[in-house]
Coordinates of C-alpha atoms in Angstrom, one line a residue:
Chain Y
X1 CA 11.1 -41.1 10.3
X2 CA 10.3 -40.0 13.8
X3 CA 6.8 -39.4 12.3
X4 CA 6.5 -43.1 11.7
X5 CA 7.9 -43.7 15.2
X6 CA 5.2 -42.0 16.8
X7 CA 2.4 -43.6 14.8
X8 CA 3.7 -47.2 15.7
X9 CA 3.3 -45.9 19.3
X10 CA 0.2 -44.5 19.0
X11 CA -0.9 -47.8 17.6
X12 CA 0.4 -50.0 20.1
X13 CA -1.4 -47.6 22.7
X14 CA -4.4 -48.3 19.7
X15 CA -4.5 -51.9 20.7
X16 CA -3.7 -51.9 24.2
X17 CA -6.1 -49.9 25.4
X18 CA -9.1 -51.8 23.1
X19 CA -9.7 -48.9 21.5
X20 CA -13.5 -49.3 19.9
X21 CA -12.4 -49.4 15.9
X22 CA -16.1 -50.5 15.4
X23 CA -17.2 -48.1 17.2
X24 CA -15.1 -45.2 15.5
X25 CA -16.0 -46.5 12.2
X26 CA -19.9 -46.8 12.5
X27 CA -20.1 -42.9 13.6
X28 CA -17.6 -42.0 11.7
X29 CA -20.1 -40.9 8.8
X30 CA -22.0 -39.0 11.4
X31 CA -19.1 -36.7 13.0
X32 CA -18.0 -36.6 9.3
X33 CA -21.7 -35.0 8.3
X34 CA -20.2 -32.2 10.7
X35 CA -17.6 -31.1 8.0
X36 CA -19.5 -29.0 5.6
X37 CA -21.1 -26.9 8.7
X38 CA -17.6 -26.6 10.1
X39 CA -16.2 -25.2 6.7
X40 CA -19.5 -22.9 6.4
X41 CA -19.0 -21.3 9.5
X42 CA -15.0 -21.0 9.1
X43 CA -15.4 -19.5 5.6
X44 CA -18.4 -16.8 6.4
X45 CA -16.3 -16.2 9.6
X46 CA -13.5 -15.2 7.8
X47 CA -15.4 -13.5 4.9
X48 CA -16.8 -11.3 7.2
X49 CA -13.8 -10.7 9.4
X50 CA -11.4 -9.8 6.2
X51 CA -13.5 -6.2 5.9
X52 CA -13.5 -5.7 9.6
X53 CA -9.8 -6.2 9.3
X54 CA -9.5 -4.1 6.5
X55 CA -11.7 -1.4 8.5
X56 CA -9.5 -1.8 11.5
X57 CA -6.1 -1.3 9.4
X58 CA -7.5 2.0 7.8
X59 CA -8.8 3.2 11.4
X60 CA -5.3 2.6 13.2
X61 CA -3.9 4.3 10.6
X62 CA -6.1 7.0 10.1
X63 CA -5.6 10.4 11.6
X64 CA -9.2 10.9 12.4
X65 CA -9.2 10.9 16.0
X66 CA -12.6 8.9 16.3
X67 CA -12.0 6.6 13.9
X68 CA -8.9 5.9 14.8
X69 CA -10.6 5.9 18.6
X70 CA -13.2 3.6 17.3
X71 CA -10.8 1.2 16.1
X72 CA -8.5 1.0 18.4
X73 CA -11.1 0.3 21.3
X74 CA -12.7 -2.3 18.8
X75 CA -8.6 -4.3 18.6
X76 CA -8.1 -4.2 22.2
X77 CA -11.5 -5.0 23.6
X78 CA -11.5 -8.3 21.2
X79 CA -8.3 -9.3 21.9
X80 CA -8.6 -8.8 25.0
X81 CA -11.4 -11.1 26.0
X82 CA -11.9 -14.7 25.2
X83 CA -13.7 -16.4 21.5
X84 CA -15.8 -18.3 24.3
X85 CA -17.0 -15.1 25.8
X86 CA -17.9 -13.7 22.7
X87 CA -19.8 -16.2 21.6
X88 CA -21.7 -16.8 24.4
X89 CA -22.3 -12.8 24.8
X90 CA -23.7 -12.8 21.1
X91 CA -25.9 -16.1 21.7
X92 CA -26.8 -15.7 25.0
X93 CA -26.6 -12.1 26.1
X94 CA -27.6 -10.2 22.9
X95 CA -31.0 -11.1 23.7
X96 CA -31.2 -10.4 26.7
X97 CA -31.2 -6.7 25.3
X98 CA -33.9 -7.3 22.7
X99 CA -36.6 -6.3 24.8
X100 CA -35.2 -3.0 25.0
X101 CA -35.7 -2.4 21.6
X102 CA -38.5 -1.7 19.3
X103 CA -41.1 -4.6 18.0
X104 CA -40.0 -5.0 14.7
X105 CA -36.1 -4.8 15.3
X106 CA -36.3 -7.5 18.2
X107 CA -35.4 -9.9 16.3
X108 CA -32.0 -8.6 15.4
X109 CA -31.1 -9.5 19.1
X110 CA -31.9 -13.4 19.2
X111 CA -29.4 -15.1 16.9
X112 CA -29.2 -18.9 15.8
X113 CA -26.7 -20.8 16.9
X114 CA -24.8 -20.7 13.4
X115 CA -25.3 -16.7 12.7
X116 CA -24.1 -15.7 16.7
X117 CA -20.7 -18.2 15.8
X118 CA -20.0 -16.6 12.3
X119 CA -20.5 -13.2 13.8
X120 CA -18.5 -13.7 17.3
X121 CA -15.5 -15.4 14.7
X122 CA -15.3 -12.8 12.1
X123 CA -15.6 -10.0 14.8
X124 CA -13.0 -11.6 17.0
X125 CA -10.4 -12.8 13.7
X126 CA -11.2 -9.4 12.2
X127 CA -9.5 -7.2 15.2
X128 CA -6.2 -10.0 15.2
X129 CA -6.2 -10.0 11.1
X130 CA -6.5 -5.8 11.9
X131 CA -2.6 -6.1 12.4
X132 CA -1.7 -8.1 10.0
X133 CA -3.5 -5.8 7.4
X134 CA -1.8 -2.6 9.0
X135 CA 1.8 -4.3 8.6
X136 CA 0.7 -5.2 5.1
X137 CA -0.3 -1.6 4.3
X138 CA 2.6 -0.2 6.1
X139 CA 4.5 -2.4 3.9
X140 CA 4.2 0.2 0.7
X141 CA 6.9 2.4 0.9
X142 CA 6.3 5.8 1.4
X143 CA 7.5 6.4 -2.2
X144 CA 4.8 4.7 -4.2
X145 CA 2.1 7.1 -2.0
X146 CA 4.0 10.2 -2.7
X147 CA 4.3 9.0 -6.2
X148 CA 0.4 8.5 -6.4
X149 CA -0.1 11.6 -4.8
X150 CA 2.3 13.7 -7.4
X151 CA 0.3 12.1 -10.1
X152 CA -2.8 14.1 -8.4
X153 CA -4.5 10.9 -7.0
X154 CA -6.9 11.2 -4.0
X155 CA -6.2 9.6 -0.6
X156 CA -8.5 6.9 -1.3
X157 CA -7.1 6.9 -4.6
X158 CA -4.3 5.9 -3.8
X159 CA -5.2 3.9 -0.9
X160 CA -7.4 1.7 -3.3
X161 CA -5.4 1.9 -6.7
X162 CA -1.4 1.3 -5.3
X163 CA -1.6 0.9 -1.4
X164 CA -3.8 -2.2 -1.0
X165 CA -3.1 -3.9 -4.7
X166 CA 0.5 -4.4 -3.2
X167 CA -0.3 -4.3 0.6
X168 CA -2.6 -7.6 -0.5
X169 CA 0.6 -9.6 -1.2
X170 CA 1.7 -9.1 2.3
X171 CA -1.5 -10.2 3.7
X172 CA -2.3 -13.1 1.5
X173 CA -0.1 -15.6 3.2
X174 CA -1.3 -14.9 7.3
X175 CA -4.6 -14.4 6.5
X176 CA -4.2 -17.7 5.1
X177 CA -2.8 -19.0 8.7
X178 CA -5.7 -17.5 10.5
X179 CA -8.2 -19.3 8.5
X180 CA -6.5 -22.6 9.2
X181 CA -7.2 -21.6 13.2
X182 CA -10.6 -20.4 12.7
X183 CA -11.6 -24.0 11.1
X184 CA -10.0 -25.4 14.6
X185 CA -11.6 -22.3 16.5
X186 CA -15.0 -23.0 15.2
X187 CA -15.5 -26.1 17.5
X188 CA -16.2 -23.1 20.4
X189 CA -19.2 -22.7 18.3
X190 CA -20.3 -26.2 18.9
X191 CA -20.5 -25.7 22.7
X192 CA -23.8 -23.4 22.4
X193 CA -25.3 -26.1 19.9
X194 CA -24.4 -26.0 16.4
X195 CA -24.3 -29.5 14.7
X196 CA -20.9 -29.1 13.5
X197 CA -17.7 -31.4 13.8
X198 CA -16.8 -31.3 17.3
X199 CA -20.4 -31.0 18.3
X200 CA -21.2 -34.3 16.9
X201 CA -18.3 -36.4 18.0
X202 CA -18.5 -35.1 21.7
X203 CA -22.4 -35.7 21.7
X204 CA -22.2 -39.5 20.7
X205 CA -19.2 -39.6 22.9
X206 CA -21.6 -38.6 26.0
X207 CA -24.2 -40.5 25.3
X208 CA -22.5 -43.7 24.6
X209 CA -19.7 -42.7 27.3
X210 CA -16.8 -43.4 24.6
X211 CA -15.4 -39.4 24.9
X212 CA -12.3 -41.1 23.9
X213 CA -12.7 -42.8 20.8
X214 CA -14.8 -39.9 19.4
X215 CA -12.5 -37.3 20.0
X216 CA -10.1 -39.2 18.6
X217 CA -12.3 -39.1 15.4
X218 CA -12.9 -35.3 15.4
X219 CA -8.9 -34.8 16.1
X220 CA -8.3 -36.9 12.8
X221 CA -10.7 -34.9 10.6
X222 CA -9.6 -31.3 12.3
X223 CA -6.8 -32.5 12.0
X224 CA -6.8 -33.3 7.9
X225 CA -8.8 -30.5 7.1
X226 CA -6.1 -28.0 8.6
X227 CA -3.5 -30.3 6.4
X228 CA -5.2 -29.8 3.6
X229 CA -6.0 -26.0 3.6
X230 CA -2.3 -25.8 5.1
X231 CA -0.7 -27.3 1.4
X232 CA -2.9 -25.1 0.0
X233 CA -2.0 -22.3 1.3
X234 CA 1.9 -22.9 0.8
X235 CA 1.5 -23.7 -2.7
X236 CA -0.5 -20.1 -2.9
X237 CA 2.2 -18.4 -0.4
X238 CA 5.2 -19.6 -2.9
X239 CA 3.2 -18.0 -6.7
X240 CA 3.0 -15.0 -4.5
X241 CA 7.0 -15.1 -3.4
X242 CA 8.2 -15.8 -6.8
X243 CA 8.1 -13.2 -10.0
X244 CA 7.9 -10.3 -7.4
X245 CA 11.0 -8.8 -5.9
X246 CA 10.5 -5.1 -4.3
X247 CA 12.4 -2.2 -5.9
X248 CA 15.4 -0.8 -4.7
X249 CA 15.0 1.9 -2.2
X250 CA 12.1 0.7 -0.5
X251 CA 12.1 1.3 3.2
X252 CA 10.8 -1.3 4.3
X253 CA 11.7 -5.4 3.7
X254 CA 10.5 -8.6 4.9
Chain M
X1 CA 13.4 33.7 -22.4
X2 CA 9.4 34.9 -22.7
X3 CA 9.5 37.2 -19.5
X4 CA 6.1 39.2 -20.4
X5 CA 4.2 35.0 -20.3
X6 CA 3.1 34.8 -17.3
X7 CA 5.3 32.4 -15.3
X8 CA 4.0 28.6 -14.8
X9 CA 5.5 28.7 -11.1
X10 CA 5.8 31.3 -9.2
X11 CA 7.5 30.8 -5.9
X12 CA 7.2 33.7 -3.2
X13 CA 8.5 33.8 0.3
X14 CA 8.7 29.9 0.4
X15 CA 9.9 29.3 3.8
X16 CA 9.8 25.3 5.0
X17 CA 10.9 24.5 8.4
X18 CA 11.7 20.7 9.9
X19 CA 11.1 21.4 13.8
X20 CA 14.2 23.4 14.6
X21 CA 16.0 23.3 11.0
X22 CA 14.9 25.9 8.8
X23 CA 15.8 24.3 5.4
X24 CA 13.6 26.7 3.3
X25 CA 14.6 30.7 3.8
X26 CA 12.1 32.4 1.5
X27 CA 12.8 31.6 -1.9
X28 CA 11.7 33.3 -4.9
X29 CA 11.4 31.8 -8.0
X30 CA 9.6 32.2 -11.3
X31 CA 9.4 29.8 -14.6
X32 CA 8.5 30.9 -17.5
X33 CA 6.4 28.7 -20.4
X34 CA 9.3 26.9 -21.9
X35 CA 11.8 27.5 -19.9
X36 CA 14.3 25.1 -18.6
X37 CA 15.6 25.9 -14.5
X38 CA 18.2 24.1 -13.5
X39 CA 18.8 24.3 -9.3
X40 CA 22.4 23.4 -8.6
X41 CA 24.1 23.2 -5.0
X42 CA 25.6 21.2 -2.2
X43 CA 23.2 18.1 -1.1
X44 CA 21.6 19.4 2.0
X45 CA 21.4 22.8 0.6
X46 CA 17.6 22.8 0.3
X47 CA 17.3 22.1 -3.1
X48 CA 14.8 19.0 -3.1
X49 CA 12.9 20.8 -0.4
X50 CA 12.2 23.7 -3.0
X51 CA 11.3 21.3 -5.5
X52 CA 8.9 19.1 -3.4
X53 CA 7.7 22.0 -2.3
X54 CA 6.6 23.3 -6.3
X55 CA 3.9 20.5 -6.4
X56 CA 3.0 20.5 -2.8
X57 CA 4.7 16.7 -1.3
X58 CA 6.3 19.6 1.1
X59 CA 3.7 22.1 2.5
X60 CA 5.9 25.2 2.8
X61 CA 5.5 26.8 6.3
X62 CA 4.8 30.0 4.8
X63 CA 4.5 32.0 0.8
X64 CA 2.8 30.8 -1.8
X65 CA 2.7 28.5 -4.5
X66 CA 1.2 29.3 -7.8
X67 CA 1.7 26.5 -10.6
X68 CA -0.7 27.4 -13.6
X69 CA -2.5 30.1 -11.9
X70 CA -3.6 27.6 -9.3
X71 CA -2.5 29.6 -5.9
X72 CA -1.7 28.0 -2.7
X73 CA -0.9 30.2 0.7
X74 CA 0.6 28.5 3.7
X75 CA -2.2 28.9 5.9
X76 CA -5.0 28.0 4.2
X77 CA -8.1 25.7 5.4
X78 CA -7.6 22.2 5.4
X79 CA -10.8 21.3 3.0
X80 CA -9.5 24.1 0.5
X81 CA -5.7 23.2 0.7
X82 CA -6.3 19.5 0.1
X83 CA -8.3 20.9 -2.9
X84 CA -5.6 22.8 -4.2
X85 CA -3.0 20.8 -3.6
X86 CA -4.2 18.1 -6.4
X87 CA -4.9 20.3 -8.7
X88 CA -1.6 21.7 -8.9
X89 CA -0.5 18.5 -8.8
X90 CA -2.3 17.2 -11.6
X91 CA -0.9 20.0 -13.0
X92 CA 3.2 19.3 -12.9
X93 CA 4.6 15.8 -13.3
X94 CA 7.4 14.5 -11.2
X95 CA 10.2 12.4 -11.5
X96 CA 11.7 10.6 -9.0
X97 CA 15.1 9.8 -7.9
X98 CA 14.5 5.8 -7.2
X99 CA 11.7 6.4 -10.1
X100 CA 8.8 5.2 -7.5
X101 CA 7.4 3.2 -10.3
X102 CA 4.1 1.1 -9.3
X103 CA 5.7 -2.2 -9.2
X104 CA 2.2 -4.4 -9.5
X105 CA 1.3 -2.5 -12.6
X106 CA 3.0 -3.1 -16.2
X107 CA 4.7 -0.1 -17.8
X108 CA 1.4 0.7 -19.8
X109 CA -1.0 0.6 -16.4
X110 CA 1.7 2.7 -14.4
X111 CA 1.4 5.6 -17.1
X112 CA -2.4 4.7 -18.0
X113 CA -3.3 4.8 -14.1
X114 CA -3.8 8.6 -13.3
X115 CA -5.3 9.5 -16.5
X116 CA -8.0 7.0 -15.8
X117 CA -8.2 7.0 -12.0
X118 CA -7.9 11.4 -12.1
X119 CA -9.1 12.8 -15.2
X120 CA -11.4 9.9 -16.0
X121 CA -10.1 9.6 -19.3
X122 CA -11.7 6.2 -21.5
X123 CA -9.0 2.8 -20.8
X124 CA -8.6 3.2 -24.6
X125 CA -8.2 6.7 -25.3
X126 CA -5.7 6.5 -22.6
X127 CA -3.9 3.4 -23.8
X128 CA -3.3 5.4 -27.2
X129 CA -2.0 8.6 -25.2
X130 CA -0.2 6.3 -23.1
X131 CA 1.9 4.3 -26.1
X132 CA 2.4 8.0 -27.9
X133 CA 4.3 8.7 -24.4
X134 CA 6.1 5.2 -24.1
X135 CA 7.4 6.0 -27.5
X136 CA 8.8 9.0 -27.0
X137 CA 10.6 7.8 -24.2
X138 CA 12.0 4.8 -26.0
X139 CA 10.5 2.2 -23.9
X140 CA 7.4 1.1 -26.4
X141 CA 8.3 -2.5 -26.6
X142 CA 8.3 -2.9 -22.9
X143 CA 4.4 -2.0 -22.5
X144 CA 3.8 -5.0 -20.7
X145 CA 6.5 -5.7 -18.6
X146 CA 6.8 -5.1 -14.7
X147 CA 9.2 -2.6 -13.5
X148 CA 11.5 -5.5 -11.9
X149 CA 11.9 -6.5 -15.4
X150 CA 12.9 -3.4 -16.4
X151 CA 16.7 -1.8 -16.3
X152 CA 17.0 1.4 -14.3
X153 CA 17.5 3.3 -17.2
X154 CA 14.3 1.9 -18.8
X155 CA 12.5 2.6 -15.2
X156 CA 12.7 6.3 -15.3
X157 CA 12.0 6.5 -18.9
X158 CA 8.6 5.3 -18.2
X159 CA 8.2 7.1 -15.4
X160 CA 9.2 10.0 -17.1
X161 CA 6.5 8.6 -19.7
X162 CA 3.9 8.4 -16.5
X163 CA 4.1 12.0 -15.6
X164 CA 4.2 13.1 -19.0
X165 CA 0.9 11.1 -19.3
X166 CA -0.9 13.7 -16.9
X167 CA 0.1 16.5 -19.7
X168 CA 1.3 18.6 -17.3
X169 CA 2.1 22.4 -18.0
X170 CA 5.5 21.5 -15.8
X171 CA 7.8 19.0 -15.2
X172 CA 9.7 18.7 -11.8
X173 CA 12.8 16.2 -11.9
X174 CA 14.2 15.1 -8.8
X175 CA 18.1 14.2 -9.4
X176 CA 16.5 12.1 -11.7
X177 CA 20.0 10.2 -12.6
X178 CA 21.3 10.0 -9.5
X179 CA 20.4 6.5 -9.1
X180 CA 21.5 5.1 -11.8
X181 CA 24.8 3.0 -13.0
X182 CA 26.9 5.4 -15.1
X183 CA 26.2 3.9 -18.4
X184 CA 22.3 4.2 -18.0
X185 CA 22.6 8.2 -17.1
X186 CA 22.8 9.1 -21.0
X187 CA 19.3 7.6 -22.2
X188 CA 17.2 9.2 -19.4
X189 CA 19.3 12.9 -20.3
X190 CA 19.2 12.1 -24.0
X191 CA 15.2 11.7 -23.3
X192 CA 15.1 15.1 -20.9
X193 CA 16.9 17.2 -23.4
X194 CA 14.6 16.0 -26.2
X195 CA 11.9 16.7 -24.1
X196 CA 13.5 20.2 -23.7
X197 CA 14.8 21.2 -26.8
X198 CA 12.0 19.1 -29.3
X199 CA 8.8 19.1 -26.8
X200 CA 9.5 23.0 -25.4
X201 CA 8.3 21.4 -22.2
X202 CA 8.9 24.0 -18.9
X203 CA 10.9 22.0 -17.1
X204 CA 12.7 22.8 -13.3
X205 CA 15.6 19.9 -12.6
X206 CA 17.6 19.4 -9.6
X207 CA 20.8 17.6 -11.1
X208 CA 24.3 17.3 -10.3
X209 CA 25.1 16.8 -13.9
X210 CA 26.6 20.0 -14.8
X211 CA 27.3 19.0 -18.9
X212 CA 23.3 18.9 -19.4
X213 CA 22.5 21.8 -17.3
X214 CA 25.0 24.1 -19.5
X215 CA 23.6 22.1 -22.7
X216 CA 19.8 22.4 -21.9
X217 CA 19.1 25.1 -19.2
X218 CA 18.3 28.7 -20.0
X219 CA 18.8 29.5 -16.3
X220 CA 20.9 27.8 -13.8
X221 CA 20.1 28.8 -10.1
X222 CA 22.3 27.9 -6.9
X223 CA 21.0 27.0 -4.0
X224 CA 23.5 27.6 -0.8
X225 CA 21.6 27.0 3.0
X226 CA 18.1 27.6 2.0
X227 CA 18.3 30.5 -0.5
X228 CA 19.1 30.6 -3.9
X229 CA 21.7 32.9 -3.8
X230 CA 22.6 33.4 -7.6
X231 CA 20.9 32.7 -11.5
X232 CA 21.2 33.3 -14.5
X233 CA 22.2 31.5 -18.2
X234 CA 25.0 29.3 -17.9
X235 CA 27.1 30.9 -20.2
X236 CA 27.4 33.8 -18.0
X237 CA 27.2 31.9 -14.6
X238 CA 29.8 29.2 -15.1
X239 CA 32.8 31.2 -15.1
X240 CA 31.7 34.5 -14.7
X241 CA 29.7 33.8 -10.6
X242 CA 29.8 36.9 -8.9
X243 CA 29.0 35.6 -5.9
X244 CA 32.3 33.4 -4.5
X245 CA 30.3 30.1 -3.2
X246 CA 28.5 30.1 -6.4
X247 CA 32.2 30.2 -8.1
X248 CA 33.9 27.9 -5.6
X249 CA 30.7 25.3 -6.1
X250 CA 31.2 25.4 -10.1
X251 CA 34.9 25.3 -9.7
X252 CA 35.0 21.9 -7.8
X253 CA 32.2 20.5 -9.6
X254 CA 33.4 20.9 -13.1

């Protein structure tokens, strides 16, 4: 109901300030040609993010001082400095450094435009996803490792066989969430030239000085492709709520 | 009572400290092949320490271990301890209190998993050892259900069924009852006294249920502040203790 409200306004303010419909329509199929690139990126990002994550988890938890070291720098550094910065240290700065190292590995310094995104995503999604995965593993009670570990099972036994299979419920659901952002975060990767979503729309928005009307446009689509993964992802979070109640005893709820 | 058999476990000098609280005070105990130990005493007393400590989940702060002429010493280097640690753990089965069942596994995978994942044992010659064990707890028509959809009764039976699995040369029950509604405590005893009186499995059970240990136990041994003060069969202890906690225990208890 107030939904509908606020659509009538936005039309009214549609009309009254002559917004281009024409206009919108006739590049609509060109910001549009920006979806499968956006989707790409957002999907590699968070493929390669999910093993950092993992990675980072394991680290934080570990008792291995230098990996534990390792990992924790590798949180706190990320989170601690903007997407935009990353990006534009992995496109821009990375090969600066190239010339530094020996012929035939120079080229593993200068990046595209879609590789330095996917990379600067997954590494900075991987050290926030690090704490979901950690509360996900910490999740297990501590009876089910003792358990494992009674039945003669190896650390890494037990971490892969009856620590992750249930600390993967847990994580399912935000990991979810943060691949909804990334698809929003991965118009930063526009800004050093990738021909995705919001590239598009603000490019013919420059040139033909209507910023307005193809923002709008980009919004909409952002805005539809987040709704869609979003029902998605609730219809995925309830078959993982139902059918699985934790036993009695465990230490540690919801 | 095969005294000459070398004993399965051989507790010396078992001393286990939490910070300040000494819980363990240098316990000796032996089990013979076959034999049936009951420990007995006041919670707190020490007696799930000196069980946890058999298979290793507590590290006693000094003595020695030896399960199957596997020997641990307090002491020892990390690489080697974590070494002999699983193999005397592959070596005893355990039985938990809250049962500690893998709840993303069926009853079949959560007695199936350690004899694949430890001793590398075939999926099907491991599925056939597994059903033999599910049988002879009782519980073979539940192969494929999840331990939520499982009674607590039915619980420990498989987990009983799990550690059997592992064809351990001991088995280690933790007040395996004690969670339990009343009238689902006489299948899981019906299924240990079968075990100990059909199977001649060597078994060592911390239990507050005095009518099994006096049915099933050739040695009942009392456990007052860290030391096991008295033992012996329980036709002589109950009613003829020398010692007067052992009596006043046995007095209020039964």
């Amino acid at each position: 109901m107030v939904w509908a409200l606020i659509f009538v306004a936005l039309a009214v303010l549609f009309v009254a300030f002559q917004f281009d419909t024409a206009f919108m329509l006739q590049w609509l199929p060109f910001i549009l040609a920006g979806v499968p690139l956006t989707i790409l990126i957002s999907v590699l990002g968070i493929l390669l993010a999910i093993p950092l994550a993992l990675l980072g988890a394991l680290g934080r938890l570990s008792a291995n001082p230098v990996f534990n070291g390792i990992s924790g720098f590798y949180v706190s550094f990320v989170r601690g400095t903007p997407l935009i910065v990353q990006i534009f240290f992995i496109y821009l700065g990375l090969p600066q450094l190239a010339q530094y190292a020996p012929g035939p590995l120079q080229n593993l310094f200068i990046l595209g435009t879609i590789t330095s995104g996917v990379l600067a995503l997954g590494i900075n999604y991987g050290a926030y996803m690090a704490e979901i995965f950690r509360a996900g593993i910490q999740s297990v009670g501590h009876g089910q490792i003792e358990a494992a570990q009674a039945l003669g099972m190896t650390r890494a036994q037990t971490m892969r066989r009856i620590v992750l299979p249930q600390a993967i419920r847990v994580i399912i659901p935000p990991t979810g969430n943060e691949f909804i952002a990334m698809i929003k975060d991965s118009s930063l990767v526009g800004i050093v030239g990738t021909q995705e979503l919001f590239f598009r729309a603000s490019k013919i928005g420059r040139q033909y000085f209507q910023n307005l009307e193809t923002l709008v446009v980009a919004a909409m689509i952002y805005w539809a492709l987040t709704s869609i993964f979003s029902y998605f992802q609730g219809r995925l979070e309830r078959r993982l709520a139902t059918g699985y109640v934790r036993e009695r005893g465990g230490p540690h709820g919801h | 009572m095969g005294t000459e058999a070398r004993p399965v476990v051989s507790l010396r000098g078992v001393r286990k400290t939490f910070g300040e609280n000494e819980v363990l005070k240098g316990v000796n105990l032996d089990v013979a092949p076959g034999e049936v130990v009951v420990i007995f005493g006041r919670s707190g007393s020490g007696k799930s320490t000196l069980l946890r400590c058999i298979n290793l989940l507590e590290e006693p702060t000094s003595g020695s271990v030896e399960v199957a002429g596997i020997r641990y010493e307090a002491g020892q280097g990390n690489r080697r301890k974590r070494n002999t640690m699983r193999e005397i753990r592959s070596r005893t089965g355990m039985v938990f209190q809250d049962f500690n069942l893998f709840p993303h596994l069926s009853a079949i995978e959560n007695v199936i998993e350690a004899p694949i994942t430890v001793k590398g044992m075939p999926r099907a010659e491991a599925e056939r050892l597994g059903m033999r064990f599910l049988e002879k707890v009782g519980v073979a028509e539940k192969r494929d259900e999840h331990p939520i959809r499982l009674s607590g009764g039915q619980k420990q039976r498989v987990a009983i069924a799990r550690a059997l699995a592992m064809q351990p040369e001991v088995m280690l029950f933790d007040e395996p009852t004690s969670a339990l509604d009343p009238e689902l405590i006489g299948e899981v005893l019906a299924v240990m006294k079968d075990l100990a009186l059909e199977s001649g499995t060597t078994m060592v059970v911390v239990t507050h249920e005095m009518g099994f240990a006096r049915e099933v136990a050739n040695r009942m041994a009392f456990m007052h502040e860290g030391n096991l003060i008295e033992e012996g069969p329980p036709a002589e202890l109950v009613g003829g203790a020398k010692d007067p906690r052992t009596r006043r225990f046995l007095e209020a208890v039964l």
